[in-house]
Short mmCIF file of C-alpha atoms and ligand atoms in Angstrom, two decimals:
data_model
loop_
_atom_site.label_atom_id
_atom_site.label_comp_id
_atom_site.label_asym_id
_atom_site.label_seq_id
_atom_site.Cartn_x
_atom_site.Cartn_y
_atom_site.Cartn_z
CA UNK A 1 13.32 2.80 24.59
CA UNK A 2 12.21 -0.80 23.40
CA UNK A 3 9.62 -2.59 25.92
CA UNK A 4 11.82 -5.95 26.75
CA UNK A 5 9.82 -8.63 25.19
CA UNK A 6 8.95 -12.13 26.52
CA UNK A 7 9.77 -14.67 23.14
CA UNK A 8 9.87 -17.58 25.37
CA UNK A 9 6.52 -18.90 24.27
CA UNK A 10 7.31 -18.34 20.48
CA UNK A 11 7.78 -21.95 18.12
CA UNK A 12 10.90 -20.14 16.05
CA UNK A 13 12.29 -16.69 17.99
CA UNK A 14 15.04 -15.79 15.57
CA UNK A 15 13.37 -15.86 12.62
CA UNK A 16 9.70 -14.61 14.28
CA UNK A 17 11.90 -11.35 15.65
CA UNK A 18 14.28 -11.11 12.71
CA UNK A 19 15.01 -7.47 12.07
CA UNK A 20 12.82 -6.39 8.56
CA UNK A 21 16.12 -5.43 6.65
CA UNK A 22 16.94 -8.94 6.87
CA UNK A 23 13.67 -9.91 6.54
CA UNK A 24 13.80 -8.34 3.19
CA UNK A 25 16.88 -9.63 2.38
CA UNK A 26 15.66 -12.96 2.79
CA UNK A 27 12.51 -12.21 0.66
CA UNK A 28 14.43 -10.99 -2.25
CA UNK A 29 16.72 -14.12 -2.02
CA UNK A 30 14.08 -16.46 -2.00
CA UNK A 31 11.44 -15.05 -4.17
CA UNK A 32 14.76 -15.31 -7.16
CA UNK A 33 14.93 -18.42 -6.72
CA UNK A 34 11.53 -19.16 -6.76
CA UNK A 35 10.46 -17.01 -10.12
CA UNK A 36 13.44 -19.33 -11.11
CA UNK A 37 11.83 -22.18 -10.41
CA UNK A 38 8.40 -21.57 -11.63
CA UNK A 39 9.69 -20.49 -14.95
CA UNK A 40 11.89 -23.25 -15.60
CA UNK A 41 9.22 -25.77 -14.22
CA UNK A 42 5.91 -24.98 -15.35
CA UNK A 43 4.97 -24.25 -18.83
CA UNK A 44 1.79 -21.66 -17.73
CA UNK A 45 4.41 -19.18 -15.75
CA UNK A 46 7.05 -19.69 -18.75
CA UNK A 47 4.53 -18.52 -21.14
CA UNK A 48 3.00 -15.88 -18.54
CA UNK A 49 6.43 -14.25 -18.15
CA UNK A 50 7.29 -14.40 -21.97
CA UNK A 51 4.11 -12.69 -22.91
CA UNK A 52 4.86 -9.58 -20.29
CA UNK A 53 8.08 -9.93 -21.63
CA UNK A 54 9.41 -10.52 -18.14
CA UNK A 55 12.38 -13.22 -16.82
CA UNK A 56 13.55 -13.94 -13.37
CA UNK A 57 16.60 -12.22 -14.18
CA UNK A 58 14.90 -8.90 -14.18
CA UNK A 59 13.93 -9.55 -10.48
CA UNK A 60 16.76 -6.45 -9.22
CA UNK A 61 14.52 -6.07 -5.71
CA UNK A 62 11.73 -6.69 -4.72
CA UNK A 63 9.74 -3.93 -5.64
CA UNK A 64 9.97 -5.37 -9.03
CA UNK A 65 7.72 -8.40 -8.43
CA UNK A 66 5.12 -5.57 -9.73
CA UNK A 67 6.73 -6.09 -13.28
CA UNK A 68 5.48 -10.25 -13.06
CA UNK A 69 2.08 -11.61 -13.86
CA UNK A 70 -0.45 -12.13 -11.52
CA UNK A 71 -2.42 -16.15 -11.00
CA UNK A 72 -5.77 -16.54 -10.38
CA UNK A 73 -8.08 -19.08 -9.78
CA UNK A 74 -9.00 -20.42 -12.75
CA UNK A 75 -5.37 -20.65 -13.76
CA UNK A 76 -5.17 -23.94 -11.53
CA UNK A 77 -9.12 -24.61 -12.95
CA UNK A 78 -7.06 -24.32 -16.44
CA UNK A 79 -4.36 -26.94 -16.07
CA UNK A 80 -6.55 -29.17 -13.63
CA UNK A 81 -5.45 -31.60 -12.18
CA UNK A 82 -1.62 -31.26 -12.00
CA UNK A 83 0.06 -28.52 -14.58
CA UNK A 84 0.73 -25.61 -12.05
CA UNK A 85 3.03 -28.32 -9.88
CA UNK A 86 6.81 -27.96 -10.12
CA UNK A 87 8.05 -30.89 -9.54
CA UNK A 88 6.54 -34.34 -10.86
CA UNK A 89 3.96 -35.98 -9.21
CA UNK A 90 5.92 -38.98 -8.02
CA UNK A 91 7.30 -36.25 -5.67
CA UNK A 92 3.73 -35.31 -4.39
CA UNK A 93 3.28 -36.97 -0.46
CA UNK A 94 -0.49 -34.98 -0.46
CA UNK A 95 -2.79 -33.64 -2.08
CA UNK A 96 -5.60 -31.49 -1.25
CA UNK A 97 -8.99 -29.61 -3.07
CA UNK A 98 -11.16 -27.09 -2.89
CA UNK A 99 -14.69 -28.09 -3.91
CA UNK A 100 -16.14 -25.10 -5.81
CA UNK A 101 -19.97 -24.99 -6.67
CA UNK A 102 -18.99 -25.02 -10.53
CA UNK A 103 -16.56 -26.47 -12.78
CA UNK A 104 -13.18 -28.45 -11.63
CA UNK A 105 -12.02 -28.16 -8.28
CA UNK A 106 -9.00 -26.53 -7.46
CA UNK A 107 -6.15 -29.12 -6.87
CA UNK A 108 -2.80 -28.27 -4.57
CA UNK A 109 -0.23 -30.57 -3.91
CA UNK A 110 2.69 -30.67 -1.28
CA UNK A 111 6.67 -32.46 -1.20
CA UNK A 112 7.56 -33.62 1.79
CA UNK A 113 9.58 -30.56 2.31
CA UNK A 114 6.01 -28.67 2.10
CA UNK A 115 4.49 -30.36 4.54
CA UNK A 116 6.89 -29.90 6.94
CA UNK A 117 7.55 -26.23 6.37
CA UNK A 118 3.76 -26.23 6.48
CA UNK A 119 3.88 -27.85 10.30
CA UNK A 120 6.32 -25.67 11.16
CA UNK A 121 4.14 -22.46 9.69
CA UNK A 122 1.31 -23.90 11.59
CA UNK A 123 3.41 -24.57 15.15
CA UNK A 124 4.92 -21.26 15.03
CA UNK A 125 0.99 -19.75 14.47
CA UNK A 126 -0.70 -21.80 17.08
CA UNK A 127 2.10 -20.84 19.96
CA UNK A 128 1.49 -16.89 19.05
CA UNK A 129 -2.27 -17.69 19.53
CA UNK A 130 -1.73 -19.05 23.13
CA UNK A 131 -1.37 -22.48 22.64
CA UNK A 132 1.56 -24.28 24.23
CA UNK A 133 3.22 -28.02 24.19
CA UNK A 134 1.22 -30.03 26.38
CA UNK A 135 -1.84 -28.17 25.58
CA UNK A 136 -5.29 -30.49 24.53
CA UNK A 137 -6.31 -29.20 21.02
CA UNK A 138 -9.78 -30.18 20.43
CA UNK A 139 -9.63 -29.87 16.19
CA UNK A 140 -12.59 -29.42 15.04
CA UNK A 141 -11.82 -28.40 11.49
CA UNK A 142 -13.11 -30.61 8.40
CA UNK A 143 -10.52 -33.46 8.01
CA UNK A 144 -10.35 -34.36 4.06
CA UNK A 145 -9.81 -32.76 0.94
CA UNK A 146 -10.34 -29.42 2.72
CA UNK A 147 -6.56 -27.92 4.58
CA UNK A 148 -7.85 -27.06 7.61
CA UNK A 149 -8.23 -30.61 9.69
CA UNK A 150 -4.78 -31.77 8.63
CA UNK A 151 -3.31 -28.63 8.40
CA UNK A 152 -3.99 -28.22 12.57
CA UNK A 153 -3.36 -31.68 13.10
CA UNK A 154 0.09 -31.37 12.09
CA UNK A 155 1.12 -28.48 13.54
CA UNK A 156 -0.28 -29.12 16.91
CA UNK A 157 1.92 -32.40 16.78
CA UNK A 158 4.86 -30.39 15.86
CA UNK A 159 4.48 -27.88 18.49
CA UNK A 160 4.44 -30.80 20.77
CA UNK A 161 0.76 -30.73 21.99
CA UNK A 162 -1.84 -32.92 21.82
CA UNK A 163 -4.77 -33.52 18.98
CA UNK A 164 -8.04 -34.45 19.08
CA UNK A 165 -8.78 -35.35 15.24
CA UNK A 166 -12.10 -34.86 15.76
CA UNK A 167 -13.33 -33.07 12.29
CA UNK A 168 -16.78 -31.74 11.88
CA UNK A 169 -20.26 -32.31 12.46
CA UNK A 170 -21.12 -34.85 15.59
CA UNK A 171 -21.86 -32.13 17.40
CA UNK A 172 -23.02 -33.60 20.81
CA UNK A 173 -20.25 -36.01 20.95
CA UNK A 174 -17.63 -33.24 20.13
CA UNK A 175 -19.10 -31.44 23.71
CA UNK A 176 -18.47 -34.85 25.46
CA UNK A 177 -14.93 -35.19 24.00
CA UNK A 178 -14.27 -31.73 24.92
CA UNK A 179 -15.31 -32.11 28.42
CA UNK A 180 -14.70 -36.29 28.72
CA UNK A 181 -10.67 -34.85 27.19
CA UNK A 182 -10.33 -31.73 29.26
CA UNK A 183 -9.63 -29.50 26.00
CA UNK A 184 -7.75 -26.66 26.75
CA UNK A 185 -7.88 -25.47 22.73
CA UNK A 186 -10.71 -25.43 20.47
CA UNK A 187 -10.03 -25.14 17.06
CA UNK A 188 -12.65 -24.95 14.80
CA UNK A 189 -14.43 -22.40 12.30
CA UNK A 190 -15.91 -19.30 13.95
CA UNK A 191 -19.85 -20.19 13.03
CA UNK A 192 -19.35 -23.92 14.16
CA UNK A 193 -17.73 -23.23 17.38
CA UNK A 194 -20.89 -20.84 18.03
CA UNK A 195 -22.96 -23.97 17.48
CA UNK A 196 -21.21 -25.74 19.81
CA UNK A 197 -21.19 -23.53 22.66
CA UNK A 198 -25.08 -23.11 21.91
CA UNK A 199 -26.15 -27.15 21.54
CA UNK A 200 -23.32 -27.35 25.23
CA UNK A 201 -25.48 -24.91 26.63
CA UNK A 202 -29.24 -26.27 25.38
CA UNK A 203 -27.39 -29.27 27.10
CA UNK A 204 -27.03 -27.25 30.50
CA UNK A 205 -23.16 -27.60 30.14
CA UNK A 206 -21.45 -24.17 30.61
CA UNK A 207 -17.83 -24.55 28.02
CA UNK A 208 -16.66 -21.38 29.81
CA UNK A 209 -16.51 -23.05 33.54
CA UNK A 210 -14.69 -26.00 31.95
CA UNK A 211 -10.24 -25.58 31.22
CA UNK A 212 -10.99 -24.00 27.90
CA UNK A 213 -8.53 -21.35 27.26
CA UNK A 214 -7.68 -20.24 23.99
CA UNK A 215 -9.91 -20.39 20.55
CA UNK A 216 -7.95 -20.50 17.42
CA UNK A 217 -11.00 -19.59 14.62
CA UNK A 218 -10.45 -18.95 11.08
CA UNK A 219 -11.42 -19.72 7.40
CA UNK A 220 -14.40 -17.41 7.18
CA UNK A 221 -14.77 -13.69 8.18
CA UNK A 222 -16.27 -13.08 11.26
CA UNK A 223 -16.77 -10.15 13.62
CA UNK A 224 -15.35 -8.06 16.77
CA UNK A 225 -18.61 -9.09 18.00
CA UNK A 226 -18.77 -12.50 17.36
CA UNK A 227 -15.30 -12.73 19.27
CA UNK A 228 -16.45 -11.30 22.12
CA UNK A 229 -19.28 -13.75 21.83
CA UNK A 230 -17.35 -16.70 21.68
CA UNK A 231 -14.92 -15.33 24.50
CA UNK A 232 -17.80 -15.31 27.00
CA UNK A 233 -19.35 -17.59 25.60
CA UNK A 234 -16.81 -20.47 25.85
CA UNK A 235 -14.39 -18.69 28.19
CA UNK A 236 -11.16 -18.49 25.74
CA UNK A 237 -8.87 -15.70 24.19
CA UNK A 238 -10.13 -16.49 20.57
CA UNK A 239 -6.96 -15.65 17.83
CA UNK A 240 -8.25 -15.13 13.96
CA UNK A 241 -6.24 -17.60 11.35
CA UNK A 242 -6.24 -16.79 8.03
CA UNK A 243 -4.76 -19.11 5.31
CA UNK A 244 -5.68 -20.43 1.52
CA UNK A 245 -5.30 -23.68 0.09
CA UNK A 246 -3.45 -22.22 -3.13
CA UNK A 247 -0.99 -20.94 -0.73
CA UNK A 248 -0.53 -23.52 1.63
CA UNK A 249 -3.47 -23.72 4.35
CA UNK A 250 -4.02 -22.31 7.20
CA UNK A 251 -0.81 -21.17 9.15
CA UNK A 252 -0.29 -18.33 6.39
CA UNK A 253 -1.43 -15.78 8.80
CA UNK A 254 -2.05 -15.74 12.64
CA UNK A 255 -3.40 -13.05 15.46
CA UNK A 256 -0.93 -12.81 18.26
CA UNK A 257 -2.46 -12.44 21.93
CA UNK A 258 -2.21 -8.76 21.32
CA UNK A 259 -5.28 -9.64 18.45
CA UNK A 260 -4.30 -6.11 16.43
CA UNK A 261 -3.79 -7.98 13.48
CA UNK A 262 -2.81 -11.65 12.00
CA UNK A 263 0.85 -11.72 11.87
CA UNK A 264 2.16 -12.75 7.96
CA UNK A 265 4.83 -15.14 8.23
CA UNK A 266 7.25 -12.92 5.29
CA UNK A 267 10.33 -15.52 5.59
CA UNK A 268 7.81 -17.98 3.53
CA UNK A 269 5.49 -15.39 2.01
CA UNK A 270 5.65 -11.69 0.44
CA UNK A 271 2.25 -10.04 0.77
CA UNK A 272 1.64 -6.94 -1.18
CA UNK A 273 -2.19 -5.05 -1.60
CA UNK A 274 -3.19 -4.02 -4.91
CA UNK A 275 -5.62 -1.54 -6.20
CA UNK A 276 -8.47 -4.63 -7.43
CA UNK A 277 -9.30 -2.06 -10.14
CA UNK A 278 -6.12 -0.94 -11.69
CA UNK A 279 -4.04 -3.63 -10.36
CA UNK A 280 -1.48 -1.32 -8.74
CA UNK A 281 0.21 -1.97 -5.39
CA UNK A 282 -0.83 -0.17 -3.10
CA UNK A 283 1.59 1.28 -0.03
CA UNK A 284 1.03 -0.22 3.54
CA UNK A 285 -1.26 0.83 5.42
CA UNK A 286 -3.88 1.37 2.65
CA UNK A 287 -7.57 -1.09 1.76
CA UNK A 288 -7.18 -3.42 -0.93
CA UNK A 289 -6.74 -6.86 -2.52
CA UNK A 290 -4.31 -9.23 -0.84
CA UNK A 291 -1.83 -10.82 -3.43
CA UNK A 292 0.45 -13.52 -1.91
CA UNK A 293 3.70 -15.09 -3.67
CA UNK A 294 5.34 -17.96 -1.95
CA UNK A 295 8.66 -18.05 -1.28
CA UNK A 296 9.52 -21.74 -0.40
CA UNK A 297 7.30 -23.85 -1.56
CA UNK A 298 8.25 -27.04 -3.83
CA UNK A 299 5.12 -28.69 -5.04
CA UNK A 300 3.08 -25.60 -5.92
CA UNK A 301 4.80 -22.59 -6.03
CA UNK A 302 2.51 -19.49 -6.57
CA UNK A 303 3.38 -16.54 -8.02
CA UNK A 304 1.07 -13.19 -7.13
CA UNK A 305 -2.02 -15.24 -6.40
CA UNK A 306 -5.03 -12.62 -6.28
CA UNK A 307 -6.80 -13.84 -2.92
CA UNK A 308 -9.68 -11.36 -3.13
CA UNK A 309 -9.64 -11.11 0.01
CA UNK A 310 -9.74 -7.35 1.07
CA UNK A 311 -7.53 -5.96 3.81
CA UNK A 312 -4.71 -3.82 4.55
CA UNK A 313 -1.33 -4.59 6.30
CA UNK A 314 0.80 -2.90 9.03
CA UNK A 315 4.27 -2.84 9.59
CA UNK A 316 3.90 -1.05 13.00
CA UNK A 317 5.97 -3.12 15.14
CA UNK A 318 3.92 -5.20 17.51
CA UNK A 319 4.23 -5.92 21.60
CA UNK A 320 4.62 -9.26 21.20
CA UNK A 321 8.07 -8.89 19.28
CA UNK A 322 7.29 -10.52 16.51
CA UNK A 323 8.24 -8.73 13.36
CA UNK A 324 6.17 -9.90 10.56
CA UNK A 325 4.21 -7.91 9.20
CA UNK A 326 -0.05 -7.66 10.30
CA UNK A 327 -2.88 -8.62 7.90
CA UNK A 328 -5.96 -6.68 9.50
CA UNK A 329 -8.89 -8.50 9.38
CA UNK A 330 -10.05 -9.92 6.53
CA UNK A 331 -13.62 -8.18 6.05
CA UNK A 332 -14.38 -10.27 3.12
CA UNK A 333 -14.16 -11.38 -0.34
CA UNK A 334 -14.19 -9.73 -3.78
CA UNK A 335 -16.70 -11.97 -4.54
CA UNK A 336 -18.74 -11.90 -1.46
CA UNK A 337 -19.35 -8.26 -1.82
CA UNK A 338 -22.91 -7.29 -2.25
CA UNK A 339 -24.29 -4.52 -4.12
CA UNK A 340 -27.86 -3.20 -3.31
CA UNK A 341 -29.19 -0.41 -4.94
CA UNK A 342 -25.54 1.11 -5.39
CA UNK A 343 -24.18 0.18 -1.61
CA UNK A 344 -21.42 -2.02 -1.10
CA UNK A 345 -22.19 -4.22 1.47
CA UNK A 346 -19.83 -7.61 2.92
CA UNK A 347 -22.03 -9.74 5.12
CA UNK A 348 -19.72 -8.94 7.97
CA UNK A 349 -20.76 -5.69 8.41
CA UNK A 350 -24.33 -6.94 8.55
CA UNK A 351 -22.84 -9.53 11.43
CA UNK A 352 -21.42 -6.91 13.38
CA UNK A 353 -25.07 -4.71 13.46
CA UNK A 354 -26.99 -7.86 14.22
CA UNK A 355 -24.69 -9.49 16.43
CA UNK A 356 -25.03 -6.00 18.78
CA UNK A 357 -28.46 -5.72 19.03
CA UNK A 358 -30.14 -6.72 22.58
CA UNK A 359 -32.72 -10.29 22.25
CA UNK A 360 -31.01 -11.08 18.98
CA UNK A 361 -29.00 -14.68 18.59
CA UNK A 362 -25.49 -15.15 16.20
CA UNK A 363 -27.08 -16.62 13.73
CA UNK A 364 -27.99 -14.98 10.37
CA UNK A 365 -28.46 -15.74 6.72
CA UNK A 366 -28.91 -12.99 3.75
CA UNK A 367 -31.37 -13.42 1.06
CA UNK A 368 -30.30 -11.46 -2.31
CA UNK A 369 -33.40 -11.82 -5.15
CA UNK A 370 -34.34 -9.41 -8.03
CA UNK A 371 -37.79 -7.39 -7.95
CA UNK A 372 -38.27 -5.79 -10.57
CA UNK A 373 -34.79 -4.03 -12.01
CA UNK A 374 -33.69 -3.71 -8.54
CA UNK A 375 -31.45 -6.13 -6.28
CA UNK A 376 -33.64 -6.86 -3.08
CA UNK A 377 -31.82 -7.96 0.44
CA UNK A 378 -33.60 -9.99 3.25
CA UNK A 379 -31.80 -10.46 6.07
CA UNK A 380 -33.10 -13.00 8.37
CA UNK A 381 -32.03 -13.44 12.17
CA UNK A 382 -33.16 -15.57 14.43
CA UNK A 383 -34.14 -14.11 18.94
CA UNK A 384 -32.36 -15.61 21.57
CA UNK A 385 -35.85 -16.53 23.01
CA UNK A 386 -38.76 -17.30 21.80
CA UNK A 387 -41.20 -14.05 21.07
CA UNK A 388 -45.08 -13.51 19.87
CA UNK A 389 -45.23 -12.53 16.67
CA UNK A 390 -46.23 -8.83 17.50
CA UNK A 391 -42.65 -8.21 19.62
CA UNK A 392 -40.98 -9.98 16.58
CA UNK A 393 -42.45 -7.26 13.93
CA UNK A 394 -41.54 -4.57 16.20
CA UNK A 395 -37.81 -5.92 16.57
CA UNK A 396 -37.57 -6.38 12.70
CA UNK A 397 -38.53 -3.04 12.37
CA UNK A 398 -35.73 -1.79 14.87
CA UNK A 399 -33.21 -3.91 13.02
CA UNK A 400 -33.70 -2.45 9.88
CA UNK A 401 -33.65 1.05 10.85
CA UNK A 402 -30.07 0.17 12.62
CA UNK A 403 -29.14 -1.46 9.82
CA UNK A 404 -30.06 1.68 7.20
CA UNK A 405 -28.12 4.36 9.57
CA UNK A 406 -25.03 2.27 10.40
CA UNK A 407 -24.60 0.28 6.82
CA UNK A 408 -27.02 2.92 4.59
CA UNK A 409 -28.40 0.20 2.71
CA UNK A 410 -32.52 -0.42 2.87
CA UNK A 411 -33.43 -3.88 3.65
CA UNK A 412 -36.31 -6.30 4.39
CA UNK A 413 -36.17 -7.89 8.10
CA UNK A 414 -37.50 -10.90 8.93
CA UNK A 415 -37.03 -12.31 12.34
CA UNK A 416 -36.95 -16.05 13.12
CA UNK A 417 -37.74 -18.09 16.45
CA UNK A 418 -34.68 -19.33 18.12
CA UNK A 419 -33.14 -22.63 16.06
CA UNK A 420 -35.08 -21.65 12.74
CA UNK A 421 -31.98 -20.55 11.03
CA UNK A 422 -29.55 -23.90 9.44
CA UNK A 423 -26.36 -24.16 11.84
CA UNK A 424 -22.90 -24.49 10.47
CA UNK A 425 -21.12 -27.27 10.16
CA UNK A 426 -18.03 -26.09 8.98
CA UNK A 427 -17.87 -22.94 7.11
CA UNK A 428 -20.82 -21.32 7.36
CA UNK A 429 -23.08 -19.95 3.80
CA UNK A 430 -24.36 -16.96 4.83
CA UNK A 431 -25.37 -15.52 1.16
CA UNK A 432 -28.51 -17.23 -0.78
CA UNK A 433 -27.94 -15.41 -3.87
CA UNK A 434 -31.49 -16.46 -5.69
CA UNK A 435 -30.68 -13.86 -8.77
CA UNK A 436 -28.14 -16.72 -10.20
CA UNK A 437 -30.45 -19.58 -9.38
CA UNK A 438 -32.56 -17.08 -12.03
CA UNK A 439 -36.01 -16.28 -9.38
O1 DLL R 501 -10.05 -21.81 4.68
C1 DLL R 501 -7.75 -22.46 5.13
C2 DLL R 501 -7.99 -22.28 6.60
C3 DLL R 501 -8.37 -23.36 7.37
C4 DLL R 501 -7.79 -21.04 7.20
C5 DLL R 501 -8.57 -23.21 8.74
C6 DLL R 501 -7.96 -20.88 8.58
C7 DLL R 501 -8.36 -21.97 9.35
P1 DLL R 501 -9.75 -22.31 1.74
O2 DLL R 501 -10.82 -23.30 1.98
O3 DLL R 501 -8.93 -22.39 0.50
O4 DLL R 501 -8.70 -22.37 2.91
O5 DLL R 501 -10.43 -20.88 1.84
C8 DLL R 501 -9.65 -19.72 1.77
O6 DLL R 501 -11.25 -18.52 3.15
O7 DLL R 501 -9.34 -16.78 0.69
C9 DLL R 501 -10.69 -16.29 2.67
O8 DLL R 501 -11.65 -15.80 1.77
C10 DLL R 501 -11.36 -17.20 3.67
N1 DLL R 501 -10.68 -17.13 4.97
C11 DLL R 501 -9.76 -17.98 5.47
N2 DLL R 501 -9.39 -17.57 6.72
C12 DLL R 501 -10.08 -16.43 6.98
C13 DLL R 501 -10.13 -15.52 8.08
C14 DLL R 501 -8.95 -22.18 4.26
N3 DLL R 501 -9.44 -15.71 9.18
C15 DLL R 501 -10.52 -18.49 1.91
N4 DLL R 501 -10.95 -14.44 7.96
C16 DLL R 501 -9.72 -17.23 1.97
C17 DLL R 501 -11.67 -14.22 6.85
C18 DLL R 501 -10.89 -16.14 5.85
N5 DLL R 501 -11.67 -15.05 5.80
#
């Protein structure tokens, strides 16, 4: 027997509960026409597909899309500014970039078709989150060249509630907007919304007693523990978004109430997990590198675009009803994977130890420098209040021994006084990586 579902509060019912054989369906139809599109458009997938000897034709389902080549980062570094786009830039309405520490930044541009599939994408995510028309979104997301303010802004005008285009930094006047505003919705990264709900309470103002009510954090990994920090902490139901700027933005992925995994919204996207070292899909359920196609998008179209994110996905139907498949948390990236002395180790995990230990505060940074032939890890973290130096040895040694029998890996502790540690603005750097600055 099927629980009777409530899809009164969802942006776009029929397609959010549409059965997965027509789901599929819909994929295959749309991914055609998009391999289509991309090879007759832009001269990097044309030459991709010749040289794996590969044309859209031979798309026969869509467990072929393993027989097409994948795109990676430094394909859009490689025809910078505007060779990946399939259509001509007259057609362009926005554009948007990824910084980068080296080289070019990453360009993506949308039609106006994009942007409002994008709104729509976004509207649909922010209702399974909580949020409803009439709600006060507080958007504290970077507005710019970075997806994330706009992104928001749009869709919380599309699902009919209202925006605060507040952006970043600020971060006093943000807590008098949010109270002066009544801000039922905080959106914002997970590491600046803790440093708002910190400087609010240095201020003696308690976010939780306010009409706060739902969190929607994203664009960095973060902790079970740091949610249930910001729940208390600022008195919402916090929902993870996920999203990329080479696929669209945020709005690519969303956490229903339920939070057991951000929904994957397949009628614009097929998701599949490869093996990162042979390259091979992987079947559900099993750890990996996500690899996202789009399936409607004009301006940009991507074709197996290797995140490095690493997660795993679930087609286990969900309570809420909606049938898209579930991205589990994304632990980290590829690239954000440390190695000491032989252990893997993403900075999450190192979040989730710290974050659980009594007297010490959410805020952390990890030091990575060479001694000798071996890789070295400091991990500094700062105590909620202030301690003599003597208590602050002892706790560093505590924290290190947790960290060795819950992670394995050995590492130096150093514990900071309370506001030592830099606070996030945005998304927050929690890796100084000192062996490529060459110490
Ligand atoms: O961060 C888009 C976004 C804005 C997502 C606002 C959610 C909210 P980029 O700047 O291109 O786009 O960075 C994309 O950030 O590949 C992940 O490594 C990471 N990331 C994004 N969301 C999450 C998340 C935006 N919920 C990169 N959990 C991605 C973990 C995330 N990592």
């Amino acid at each position: 027997m099927t629980a009777k579902v409530d899809c009164s509060t969802m942006f776009a019912p029929d397609i959010e509960r549409l059965d997965r054989d027509s789901l599929r369906l819909l994929q295959f139809g749309r991914l055609r026409k998009t391999l289509e599109r991309a090879y007759a458009s832009v001269p990097h997938y044309r030459r991709a597909f010749d040289e794996m000897g590969v044309a859209p034709g031979d798309l026969k389902s869509l467990a072929d899309i393993r027989r097409f080549p994948f795109t990676v980062k430094t394909d859009l570094r490689d025809n910078y500014p505007f060779g990946l786009f399939a259509v001509p830039r007259e057609q362009l309405v926005r554009l948007h970039a990824s910084s980068g520490t080296t080289g070019k930044p990453t360009v993506v541009g949308y039609t106006a078709n994009d942007i409002a599939t994008w709104s729509d994408l976004m509207a649909r995510s922010l209702a399974a989150a909580g949020v409803r028309p009439g709600d006060m979104v507080h958007n504290a997301y970077g507005y710019g060249l970075f997806t994330g303010g706009l992104g928001f802004h749009y869709g919380v005008e599309r699902l009919g509630a209202t925006v605060t285009p507040m952006s970043g930094g600020q971060t006093e006047r943000q807590i008098a907007l949010i109270q002066d505003f009544g801000a039922t919705v905080l959106a914002a990264t997970p590491s600046y919304a803790l440093n708002l709900v910190e400087m609010a309470e240095q201020m003696g103002i308690d976010l939780a007693a306010g009409p706060l009510r739902v969190g929607v954090f994203g664009a960095e990994p973060w902790s079970e523990t740091m949610r249930a920090e910001l729940d208390r902490r600022l008195g919402v139901k916090a929902c993870d978004m996920y999203g990329l700027s080479e696929i669209m933005g945020p709005g690519v992925a969303i956490e229903c109430t339920s939070r057991i995994g951000l929904h994957g919204w397949e009628d614009a996207f097929l998701f599949e997990v490869v093996d990162p070292d042979t390259m091979e899909p992987l079947p559900m359920g099993e750890a990996g590198e996500l690899v996202i196609t789009t399936l409607v998008k004009e301006g940009l179209p991507m074709i197996r675009y290797r995140t490095r994110d690493i997660t795993r996905l679930t087609d286990e139907p969900c309570s809420c009803g909606r049938t898209h498949v579930r991205i589990l948390r994304v632990t980290g990236r590829n690239d954000d994977m440390l190695i000491i002395r032989g252990v893997n180790v993403f900075p999450s995990q190192i979040e989730s130890v710290l974050l659980g230990f009594p007297g010490i505060a959410p805020h952390y940074q990890l030091v990575v420098s060479r001694q000798g032939s071996m890789d070295h890890l400091t991990v500094e973290a700062e105590t909620v209040e202030p301690r003599d130096e003597d208590s602050r040895q002892l706790l560093a040694h505590q924290v290190r021994h947790h960290i060795k029998s819950m992670i394995g890996v050995s590492c130096e502790v150093l514990i900071r006084l309370p506001g030592e540690l830099p606070r996030s603005q945005g998304k927050a750097v929690r890796v100084r990586d000192l062996r490529k600055a060459g110490a």
